[in-house]
PDB file of N, CA and C in Angstrom:
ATOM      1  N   UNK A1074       0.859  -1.172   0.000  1.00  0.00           N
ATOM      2  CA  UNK A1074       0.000   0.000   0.000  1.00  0.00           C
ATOM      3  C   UNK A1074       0.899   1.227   0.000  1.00  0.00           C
ATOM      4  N   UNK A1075       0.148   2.359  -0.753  1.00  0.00           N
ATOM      5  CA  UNK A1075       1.177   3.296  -1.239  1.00  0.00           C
ATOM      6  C   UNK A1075       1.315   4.567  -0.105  1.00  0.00           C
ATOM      7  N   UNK A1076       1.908   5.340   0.363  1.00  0.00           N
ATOM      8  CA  UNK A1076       1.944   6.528   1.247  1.00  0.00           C
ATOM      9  C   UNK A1076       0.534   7.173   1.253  1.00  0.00           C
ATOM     10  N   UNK A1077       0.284   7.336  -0.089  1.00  0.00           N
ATOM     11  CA  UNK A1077      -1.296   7.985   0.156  1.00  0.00           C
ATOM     12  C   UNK A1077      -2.323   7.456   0.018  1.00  0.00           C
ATOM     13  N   UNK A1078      -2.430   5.888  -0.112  1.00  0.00           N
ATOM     14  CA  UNK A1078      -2.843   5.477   0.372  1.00  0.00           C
ATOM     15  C   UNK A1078      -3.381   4.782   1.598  1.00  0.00           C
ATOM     16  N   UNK A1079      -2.112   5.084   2.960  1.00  0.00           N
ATOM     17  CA  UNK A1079      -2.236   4.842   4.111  1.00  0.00           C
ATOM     18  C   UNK A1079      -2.726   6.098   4.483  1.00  0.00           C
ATOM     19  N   UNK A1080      -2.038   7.290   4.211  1.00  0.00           N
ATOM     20  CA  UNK A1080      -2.572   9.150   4.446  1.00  0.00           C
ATOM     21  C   UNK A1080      -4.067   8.889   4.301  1.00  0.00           C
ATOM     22  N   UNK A1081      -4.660   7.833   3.401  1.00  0.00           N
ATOM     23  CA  UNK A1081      -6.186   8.287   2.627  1.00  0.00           C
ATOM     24  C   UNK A1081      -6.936   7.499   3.819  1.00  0.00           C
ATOM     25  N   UNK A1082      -5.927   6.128   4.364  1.00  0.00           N
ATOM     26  CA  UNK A1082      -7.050   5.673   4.929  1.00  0.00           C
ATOM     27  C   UNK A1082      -6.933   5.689   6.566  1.00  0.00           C
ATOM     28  N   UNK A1083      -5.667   6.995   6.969  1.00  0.00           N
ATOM     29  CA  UNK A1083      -5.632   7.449   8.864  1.00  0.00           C
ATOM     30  C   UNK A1083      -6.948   8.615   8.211  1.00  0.00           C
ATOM     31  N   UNK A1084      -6.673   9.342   7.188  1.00  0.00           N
ATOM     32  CA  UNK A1084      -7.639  10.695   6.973  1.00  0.00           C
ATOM     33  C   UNK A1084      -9.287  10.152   6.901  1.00  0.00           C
ATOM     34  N   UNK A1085      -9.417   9.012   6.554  1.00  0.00           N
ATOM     35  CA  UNK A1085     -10.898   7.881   6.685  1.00  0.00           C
ATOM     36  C   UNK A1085     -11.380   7.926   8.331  1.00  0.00           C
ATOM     37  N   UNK A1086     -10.361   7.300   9.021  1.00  0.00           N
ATOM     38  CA  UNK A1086     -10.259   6.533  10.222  1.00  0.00           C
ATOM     39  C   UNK A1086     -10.622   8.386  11.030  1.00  0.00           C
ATOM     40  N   UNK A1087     -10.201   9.257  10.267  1.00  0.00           N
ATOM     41  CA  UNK A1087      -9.846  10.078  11.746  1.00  0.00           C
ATOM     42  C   UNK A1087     -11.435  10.758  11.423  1.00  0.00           C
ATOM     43  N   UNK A1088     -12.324  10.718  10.230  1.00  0.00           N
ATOM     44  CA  UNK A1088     -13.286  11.625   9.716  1.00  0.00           C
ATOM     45  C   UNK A1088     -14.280  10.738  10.260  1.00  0.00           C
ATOM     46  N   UNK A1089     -14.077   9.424  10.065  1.00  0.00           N
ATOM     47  CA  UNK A1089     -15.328   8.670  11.033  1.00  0.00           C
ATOM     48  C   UNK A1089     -15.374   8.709  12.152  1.00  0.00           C
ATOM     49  N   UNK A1090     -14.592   8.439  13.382  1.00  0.00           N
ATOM     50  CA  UNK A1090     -14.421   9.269  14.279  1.00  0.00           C
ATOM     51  C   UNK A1090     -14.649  10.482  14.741  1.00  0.00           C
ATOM     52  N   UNK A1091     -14.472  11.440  14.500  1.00  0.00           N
ATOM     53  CA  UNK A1091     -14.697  12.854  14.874  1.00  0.00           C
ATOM     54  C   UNK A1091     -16.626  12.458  14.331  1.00  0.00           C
ATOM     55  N   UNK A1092     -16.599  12.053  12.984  1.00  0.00           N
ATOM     56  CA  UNK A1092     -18.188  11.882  12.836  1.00  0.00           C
ATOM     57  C   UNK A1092     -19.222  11.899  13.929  1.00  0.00           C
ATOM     58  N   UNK A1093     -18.845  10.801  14.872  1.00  0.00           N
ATOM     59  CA  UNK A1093     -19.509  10.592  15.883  1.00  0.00           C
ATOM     60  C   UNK A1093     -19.705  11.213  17.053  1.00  0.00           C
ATOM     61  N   UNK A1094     -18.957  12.955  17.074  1.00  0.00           N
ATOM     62  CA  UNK A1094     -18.866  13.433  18.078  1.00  0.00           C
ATOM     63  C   UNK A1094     -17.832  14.411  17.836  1.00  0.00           C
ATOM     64  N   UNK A1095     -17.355  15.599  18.848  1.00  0.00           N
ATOM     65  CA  UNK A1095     -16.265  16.578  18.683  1.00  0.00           C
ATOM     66  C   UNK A1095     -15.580  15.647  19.359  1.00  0.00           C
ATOM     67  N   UNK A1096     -14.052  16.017  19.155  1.00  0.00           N
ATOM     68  CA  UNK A1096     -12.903  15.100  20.286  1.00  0.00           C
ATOM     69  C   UNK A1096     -12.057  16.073  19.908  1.00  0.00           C
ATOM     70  N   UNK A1097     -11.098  15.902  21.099  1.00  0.00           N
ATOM     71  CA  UNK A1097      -9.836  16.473  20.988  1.00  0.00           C
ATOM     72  C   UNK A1097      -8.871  15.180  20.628  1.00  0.00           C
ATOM     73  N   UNK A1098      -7.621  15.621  20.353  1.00  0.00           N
ATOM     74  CA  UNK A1098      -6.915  15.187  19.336  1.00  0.00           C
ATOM     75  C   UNK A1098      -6.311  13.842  20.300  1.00  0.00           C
ATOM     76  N   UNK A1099      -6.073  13.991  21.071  1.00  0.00           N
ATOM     77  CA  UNK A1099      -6.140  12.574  21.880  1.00  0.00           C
ATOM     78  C   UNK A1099      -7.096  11.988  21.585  1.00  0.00           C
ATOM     79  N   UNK A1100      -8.198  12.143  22.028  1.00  0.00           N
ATOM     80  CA  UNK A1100      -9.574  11.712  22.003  1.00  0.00           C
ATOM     81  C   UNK A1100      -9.963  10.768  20.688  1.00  0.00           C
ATOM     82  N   UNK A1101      -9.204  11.661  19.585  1.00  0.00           N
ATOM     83  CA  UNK A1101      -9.440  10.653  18.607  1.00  0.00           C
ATOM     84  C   UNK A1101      -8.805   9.598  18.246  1.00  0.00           C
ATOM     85  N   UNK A1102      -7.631   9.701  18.425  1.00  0.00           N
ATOM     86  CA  UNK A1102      -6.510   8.289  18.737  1.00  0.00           C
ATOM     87  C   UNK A1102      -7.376   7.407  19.523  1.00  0.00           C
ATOM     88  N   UNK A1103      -7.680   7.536  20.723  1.00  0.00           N
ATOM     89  CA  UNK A1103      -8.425   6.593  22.101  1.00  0.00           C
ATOM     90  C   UNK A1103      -9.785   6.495  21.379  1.00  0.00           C
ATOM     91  N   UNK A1104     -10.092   7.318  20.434  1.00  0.00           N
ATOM     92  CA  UNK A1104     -11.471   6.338  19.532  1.00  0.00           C
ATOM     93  C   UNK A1104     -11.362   5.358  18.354  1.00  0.00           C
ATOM     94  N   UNK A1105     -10.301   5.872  18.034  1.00  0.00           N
ATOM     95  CA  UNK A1105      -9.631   4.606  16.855  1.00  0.00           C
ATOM     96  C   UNK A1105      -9.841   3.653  17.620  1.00  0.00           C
ATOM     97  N   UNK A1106      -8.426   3.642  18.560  1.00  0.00           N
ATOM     98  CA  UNK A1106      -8.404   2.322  18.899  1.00  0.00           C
ATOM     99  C   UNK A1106      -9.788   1.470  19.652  1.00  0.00           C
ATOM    100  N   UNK A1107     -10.763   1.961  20.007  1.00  0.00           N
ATOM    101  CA  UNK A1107     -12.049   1.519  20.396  1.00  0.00           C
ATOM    102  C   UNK A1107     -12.960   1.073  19.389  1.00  0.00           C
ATOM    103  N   UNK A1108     -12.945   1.968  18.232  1.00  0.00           N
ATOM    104  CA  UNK A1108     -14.179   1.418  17.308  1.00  0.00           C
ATOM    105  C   UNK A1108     -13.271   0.222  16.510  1.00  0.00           C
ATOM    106  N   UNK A1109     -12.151   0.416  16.863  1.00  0.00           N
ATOM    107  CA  UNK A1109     -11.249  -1.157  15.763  1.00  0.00           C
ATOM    108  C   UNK A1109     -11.054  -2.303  17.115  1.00  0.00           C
ATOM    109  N   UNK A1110     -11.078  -2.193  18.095  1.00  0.00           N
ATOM    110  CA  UNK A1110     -11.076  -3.217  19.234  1.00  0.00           C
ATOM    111  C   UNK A1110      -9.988  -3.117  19.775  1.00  0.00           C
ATOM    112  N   UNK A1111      -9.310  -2.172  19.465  1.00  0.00           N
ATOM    113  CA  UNK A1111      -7.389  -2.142  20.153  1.00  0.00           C
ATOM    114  C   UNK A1111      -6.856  -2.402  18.973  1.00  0.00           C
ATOM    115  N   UNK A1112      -7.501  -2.903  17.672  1.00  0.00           N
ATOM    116  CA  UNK A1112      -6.648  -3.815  16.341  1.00  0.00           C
ATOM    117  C   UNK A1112      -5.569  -2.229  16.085  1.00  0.00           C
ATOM    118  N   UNK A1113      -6.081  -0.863  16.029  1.00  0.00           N
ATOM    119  CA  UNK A1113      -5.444  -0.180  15.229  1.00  0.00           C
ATOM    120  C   UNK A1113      -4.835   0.912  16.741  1.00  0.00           C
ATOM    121  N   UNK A1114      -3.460   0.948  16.299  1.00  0.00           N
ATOM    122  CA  UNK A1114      -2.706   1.834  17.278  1.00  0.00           C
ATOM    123  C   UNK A1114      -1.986   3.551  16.258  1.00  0.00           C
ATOM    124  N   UNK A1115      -2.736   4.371  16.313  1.00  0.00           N
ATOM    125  CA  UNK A1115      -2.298   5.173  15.700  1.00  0.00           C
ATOM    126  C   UNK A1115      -1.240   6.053  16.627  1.00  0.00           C
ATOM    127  N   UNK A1116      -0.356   6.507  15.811  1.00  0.00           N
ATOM    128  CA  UNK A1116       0.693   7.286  16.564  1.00  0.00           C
ATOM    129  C   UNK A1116       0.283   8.671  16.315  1.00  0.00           C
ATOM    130  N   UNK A1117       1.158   9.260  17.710  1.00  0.00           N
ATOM    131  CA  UNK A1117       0.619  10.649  17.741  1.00  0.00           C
ATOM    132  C   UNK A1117       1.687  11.466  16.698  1.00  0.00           C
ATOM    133  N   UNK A1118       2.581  10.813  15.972  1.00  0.00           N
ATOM    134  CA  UNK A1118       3.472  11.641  14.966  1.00  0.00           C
ATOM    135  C   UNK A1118       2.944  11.486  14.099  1.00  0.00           C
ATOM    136  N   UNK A1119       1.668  10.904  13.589  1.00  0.00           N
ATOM    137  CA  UNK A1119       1.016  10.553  12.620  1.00  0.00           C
ATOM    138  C   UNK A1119      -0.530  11.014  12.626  1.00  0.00           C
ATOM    139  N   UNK A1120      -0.725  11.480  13.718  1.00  0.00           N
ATOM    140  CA  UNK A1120      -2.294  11.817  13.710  1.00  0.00           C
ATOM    141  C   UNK A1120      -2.385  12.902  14.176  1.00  0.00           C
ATOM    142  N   UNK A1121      -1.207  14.129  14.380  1.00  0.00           N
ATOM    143  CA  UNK A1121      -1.414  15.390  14.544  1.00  0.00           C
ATOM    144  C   UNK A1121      -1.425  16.255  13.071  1.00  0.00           C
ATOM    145  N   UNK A1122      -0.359  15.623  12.566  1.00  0.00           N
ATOM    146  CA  UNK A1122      -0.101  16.071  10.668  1.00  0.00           C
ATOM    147  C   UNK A1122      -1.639  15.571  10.248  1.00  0.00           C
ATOM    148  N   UNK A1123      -1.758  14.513  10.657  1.00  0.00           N
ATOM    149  CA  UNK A1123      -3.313  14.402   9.440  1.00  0.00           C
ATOM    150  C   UNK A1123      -4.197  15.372  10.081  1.00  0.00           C
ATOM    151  N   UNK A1124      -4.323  15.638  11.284  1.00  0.00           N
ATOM    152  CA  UNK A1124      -5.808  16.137  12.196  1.00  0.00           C
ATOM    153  C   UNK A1124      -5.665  18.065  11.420  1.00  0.00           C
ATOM    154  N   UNK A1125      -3.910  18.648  11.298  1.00  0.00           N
ATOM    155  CA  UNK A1125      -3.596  19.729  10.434  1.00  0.00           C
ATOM    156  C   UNK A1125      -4.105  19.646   8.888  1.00  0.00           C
ATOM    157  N   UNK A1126      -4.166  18.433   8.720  1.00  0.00           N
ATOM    158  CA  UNK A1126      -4.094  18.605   7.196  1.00  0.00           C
ATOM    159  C   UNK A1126      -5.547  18.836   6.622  1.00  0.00           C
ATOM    160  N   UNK A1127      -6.267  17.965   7.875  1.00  0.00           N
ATOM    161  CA  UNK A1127      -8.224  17.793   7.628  1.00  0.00           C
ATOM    162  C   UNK A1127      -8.349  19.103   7.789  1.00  0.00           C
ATOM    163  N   UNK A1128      -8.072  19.981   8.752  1.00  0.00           N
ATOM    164  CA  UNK A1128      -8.235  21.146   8.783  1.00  0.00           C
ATOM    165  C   UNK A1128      -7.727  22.141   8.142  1.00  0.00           C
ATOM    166  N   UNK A1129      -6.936  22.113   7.562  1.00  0.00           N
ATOM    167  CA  UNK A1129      -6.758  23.075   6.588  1.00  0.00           C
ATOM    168  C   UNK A1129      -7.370  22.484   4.934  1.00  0.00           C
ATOM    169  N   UNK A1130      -7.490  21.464   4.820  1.00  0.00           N
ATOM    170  CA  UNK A1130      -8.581  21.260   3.929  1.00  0.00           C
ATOM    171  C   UNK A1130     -10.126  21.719   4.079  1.00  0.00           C
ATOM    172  N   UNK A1131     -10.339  21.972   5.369  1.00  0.00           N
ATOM    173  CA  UNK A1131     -11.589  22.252   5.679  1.00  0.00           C
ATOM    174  C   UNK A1131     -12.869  21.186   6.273  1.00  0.00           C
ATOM    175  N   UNK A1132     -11.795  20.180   5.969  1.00  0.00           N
ATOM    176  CA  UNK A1132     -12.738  18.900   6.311  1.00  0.00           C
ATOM    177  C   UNK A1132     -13.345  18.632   7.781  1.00  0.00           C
ATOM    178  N   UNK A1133     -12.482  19.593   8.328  1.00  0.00           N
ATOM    179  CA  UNK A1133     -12.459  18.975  10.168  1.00  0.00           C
ATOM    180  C   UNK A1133     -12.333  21.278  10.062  1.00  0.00           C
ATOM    181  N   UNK A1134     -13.573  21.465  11.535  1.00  0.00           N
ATOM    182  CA  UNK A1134     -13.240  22.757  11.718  1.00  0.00           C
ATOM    183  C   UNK A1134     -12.447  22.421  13.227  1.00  0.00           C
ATOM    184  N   UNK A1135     -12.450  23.512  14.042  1.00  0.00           N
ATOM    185  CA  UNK A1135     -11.645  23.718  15.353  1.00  0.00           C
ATOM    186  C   UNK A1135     -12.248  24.677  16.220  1.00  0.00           C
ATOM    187  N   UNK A1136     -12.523  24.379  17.865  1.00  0.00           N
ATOM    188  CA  UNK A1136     -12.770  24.923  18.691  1.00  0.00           C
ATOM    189  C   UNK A1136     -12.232  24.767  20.167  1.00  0.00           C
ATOM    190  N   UNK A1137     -11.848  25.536  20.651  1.00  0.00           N
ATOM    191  CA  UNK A1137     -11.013  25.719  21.828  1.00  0.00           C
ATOM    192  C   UNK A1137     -11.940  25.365  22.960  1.00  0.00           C
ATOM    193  N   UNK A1138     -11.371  24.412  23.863  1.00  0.00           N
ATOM    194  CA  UNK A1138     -12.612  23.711  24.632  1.00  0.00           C
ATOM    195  C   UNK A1138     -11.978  23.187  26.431  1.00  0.00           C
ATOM    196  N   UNK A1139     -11.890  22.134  26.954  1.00  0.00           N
ATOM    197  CA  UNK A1139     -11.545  22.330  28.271  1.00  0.00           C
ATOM    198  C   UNK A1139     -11.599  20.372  27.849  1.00  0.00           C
ATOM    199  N   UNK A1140     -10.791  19.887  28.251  1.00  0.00           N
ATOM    200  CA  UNK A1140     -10.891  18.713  28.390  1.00  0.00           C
ATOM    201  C   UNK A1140     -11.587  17.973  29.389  1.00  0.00           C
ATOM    202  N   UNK A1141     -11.747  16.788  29.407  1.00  0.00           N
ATOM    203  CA  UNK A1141     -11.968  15.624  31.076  1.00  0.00           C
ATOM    204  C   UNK A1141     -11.052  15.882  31.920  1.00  0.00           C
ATOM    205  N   UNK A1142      -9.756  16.398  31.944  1.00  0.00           N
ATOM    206  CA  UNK A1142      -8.817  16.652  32.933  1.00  0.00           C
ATOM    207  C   UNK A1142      -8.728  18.339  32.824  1.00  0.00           C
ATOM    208  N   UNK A1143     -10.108  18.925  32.674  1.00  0.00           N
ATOM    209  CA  UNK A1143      -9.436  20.304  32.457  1.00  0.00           C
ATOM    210  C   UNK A1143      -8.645  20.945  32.157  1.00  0.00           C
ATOM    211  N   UNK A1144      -8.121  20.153  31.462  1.00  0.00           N
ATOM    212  CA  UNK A1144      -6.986  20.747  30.342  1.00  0.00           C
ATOM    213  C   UNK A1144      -7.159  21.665  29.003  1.00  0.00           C
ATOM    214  N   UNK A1145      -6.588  23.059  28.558  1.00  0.00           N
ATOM    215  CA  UNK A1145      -7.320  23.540  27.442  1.00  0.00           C
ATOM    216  C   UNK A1145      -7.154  22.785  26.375  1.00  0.00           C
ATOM    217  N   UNK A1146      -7.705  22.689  25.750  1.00  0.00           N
ATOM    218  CA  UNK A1146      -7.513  21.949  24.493  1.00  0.00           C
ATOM    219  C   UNK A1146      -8.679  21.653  22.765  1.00  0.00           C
ATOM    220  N   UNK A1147      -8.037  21.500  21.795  1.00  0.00           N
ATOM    221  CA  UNK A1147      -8.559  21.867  20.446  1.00  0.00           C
ATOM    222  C   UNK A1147      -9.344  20.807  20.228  1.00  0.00           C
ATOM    223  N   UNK A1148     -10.333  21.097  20.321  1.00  0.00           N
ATOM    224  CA  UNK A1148     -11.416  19.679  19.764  1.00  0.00           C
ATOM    225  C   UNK A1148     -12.025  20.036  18.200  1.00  0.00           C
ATOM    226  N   UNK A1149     -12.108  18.763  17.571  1.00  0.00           N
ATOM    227  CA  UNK A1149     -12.336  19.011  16.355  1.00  0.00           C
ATOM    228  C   UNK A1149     -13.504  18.250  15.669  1.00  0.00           C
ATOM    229  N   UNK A1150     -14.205  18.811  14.796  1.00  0.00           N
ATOM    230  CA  UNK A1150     -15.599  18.480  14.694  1.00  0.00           C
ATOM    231  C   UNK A1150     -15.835  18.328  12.958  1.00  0.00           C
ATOM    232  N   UNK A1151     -16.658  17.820  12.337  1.00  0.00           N
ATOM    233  CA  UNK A1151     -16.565  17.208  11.163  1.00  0.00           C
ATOM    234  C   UNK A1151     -17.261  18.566  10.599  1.00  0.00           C
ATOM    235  N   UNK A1152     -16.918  19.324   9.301  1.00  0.00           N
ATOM    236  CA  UNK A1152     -17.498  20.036   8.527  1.00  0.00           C
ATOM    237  C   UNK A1152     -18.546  18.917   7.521  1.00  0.00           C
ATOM    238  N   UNK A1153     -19.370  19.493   6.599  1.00  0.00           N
ATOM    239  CA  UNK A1153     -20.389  19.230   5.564  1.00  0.00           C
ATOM    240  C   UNK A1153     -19.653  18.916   4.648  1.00  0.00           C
ATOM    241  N   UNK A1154     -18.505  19.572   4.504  1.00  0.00           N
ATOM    242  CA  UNK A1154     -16.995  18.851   3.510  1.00  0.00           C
ATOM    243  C   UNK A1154     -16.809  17.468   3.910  1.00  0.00           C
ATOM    244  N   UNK A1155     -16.500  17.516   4.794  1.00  0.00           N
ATOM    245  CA  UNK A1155     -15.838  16.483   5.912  1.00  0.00           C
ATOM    246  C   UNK A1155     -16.983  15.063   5.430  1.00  0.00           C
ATOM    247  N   UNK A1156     -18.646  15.788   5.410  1.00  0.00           N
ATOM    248  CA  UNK A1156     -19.429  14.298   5.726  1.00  0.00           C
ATOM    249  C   UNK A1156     -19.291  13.950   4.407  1.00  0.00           C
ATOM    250  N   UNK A1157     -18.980  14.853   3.473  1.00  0.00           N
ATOM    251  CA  UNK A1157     -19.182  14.256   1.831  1.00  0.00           C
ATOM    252  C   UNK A1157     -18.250  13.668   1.575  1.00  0.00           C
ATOM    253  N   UNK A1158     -16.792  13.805   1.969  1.00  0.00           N
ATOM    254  CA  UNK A1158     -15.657  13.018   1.752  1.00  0.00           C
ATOM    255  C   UNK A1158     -15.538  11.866   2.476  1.00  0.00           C
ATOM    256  N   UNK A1159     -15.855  12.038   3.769  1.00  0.00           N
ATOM    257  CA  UNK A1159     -16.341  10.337   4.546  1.00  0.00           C
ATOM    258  C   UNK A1159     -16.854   9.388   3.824  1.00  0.00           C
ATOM    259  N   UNK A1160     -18.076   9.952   2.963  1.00  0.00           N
ATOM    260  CA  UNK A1160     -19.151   8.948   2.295  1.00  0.00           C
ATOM    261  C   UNK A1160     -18.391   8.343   1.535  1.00  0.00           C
ATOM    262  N   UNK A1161     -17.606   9.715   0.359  1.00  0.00           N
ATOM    263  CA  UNK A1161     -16.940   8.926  -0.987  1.00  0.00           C
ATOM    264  C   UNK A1161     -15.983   8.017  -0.744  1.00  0.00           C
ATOM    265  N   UNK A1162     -15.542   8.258   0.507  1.00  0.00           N
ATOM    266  CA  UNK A1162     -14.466   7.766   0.964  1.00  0.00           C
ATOM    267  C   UNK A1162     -14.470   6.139   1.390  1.00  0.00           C
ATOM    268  N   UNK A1163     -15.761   6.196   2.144  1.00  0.00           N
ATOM    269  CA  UNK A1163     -16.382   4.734   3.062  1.00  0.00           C
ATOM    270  C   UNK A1163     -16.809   4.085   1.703  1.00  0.00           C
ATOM    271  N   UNK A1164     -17.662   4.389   0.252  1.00  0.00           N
ATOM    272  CA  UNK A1164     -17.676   3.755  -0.422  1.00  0.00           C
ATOM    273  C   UNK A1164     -16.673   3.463  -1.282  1.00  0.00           C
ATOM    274  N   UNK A1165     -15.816   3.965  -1.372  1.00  0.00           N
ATOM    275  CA  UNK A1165     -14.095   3.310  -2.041  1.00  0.00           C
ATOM    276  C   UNK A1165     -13.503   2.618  -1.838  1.00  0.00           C
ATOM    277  N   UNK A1166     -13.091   2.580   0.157  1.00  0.00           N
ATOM    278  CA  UNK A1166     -12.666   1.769   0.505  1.00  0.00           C
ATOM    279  C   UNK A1166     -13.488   0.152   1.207  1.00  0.00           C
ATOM    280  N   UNK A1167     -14.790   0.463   0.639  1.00  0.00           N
ATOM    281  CA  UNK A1167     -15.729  -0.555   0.955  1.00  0.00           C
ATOM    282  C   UNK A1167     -15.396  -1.671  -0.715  1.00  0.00           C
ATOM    283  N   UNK A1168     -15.570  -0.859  -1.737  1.00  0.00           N
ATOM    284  CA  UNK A1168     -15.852  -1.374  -3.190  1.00  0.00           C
ATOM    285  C   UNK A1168     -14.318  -1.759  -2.899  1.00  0.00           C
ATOM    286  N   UNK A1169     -12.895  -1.289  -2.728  1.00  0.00           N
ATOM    287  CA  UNK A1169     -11.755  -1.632  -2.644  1.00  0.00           C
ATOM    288  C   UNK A1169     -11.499  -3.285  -1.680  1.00  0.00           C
ATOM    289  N   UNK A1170     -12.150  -3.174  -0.491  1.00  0.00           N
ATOM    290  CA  UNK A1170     -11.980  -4.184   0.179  1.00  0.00           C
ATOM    291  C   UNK A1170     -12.763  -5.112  -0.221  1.00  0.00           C
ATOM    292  N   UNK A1171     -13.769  -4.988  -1.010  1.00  0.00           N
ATOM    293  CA  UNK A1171     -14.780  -6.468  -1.510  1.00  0.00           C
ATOM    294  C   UNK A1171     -14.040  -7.171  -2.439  1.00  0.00           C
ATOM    295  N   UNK A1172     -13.219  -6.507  -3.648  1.00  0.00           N
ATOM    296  CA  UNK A1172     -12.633  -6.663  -4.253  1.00  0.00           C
ATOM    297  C   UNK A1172     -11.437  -7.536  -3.885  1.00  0.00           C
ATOM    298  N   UNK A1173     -10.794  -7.003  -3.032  1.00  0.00           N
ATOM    299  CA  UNK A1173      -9.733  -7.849  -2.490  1.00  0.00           C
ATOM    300  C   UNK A1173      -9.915  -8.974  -1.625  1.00  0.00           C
ATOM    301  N   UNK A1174     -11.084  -8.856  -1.294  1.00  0.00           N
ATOM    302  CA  UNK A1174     -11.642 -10.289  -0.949  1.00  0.00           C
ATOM    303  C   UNK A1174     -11.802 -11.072  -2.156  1.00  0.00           C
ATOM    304  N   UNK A1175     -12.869 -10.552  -2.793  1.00  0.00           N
ATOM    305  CA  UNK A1175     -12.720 -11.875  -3.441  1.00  0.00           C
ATOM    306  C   UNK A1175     -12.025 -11.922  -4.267  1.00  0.00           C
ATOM    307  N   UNK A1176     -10.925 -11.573  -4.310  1.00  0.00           N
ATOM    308  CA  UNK A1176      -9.541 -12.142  -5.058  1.00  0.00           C
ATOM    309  C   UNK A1176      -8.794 -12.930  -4.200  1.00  0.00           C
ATOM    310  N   UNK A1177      -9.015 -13.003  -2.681  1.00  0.00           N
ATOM    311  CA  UNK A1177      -8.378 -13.628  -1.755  1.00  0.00           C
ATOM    312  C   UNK A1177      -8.615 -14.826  -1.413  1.00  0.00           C
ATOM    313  N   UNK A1178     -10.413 -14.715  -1.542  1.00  0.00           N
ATOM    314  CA  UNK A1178     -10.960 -15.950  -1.966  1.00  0.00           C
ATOM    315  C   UNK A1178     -10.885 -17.083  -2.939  1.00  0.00           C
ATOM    316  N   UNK A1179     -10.127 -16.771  -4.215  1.00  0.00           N
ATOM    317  CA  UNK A1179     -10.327 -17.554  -5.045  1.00  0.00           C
ATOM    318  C   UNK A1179      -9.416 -18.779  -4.949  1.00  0.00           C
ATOM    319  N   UNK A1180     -10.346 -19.962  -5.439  1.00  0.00           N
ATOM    320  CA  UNK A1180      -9.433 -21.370  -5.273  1.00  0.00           C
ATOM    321  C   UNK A1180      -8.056 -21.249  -6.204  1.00  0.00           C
ATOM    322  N   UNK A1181      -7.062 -22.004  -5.202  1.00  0.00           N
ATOM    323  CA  UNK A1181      -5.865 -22.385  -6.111  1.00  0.00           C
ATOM    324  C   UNK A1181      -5.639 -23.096  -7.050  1.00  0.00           C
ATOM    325  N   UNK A1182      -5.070 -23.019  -8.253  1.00  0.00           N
ATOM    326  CA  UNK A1182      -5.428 -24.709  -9.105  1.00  0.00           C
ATOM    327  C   UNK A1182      -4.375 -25.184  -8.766  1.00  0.00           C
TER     328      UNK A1182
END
C-alpha cells in the first residue's frame, strides 16, 4: 500500500471518528483504537499532521474547549466537507476491500 494510500485511509479513520462526536486530538486516537477493538494503534506523529491537514482542507473545523482533565484543548468536529468526503471515501474503501476479498478468496489450481 502506497503513502497515500495509508494518508487516505488514517484521513478515513480520523473523519469517522470525529463523525460521531467533537474530540480532541487525543480523544481521537483513544477512539480509533475503540471502534477497531485495540486492532489499530495510531501514533501521535502521525495523527497530529493528518488532524492539520483535515483542517486546513476544511474537512475537520476547530474549537477551543476544556478537556476531562481540564486541560485547554482543540477539539475538532466534522465540517459538511468532511461528511461528503467520509461517504466517498467509506464507499471506495468498501468497493476496494470487496474486491480484495474476493480475489483472496479464489481457489488455487
Amino acid at each position: 500500500m502506497g503513502k497515500d494510500q495509508l494518508q487516505g485511509a488514517l484521513d478515513l479513520l480520523i473523519l469517522k471518528a470525529v463523525s460521531l462526536g467533537p474530540l480532541h486530538g487525543y480523544g481521537v486516537l483513544l477512539r480509533i483504537q475503540q471502534l477497531s477493538g485495540g486492532a489499530l494503534q495510531i501514533e501521535q506523529g502521525s495523527l497530529y499532521p493528518a488532524l492539520y491537514r483535515l483542517e486546513k482542507a476544511r474537512l475537520l473545523k476547530t474549537e477551543w474547549g476544556t478537556s476531562e482533565n481540564n486541560r485547554r484543548a482543540k477539539f475538532y468536529t466534522i465540517t459538511r466537507a468532511g461528511r461528503k468526503q467520509l461517504a466517498a471515501e467509506t464507499e471506495h474503501w468498501t468497493r476496494i476491500a470487496g474486491v480484495i476479498g474476493r480475489l483472496l478468496r479464489l481457489a488455487e489450481r
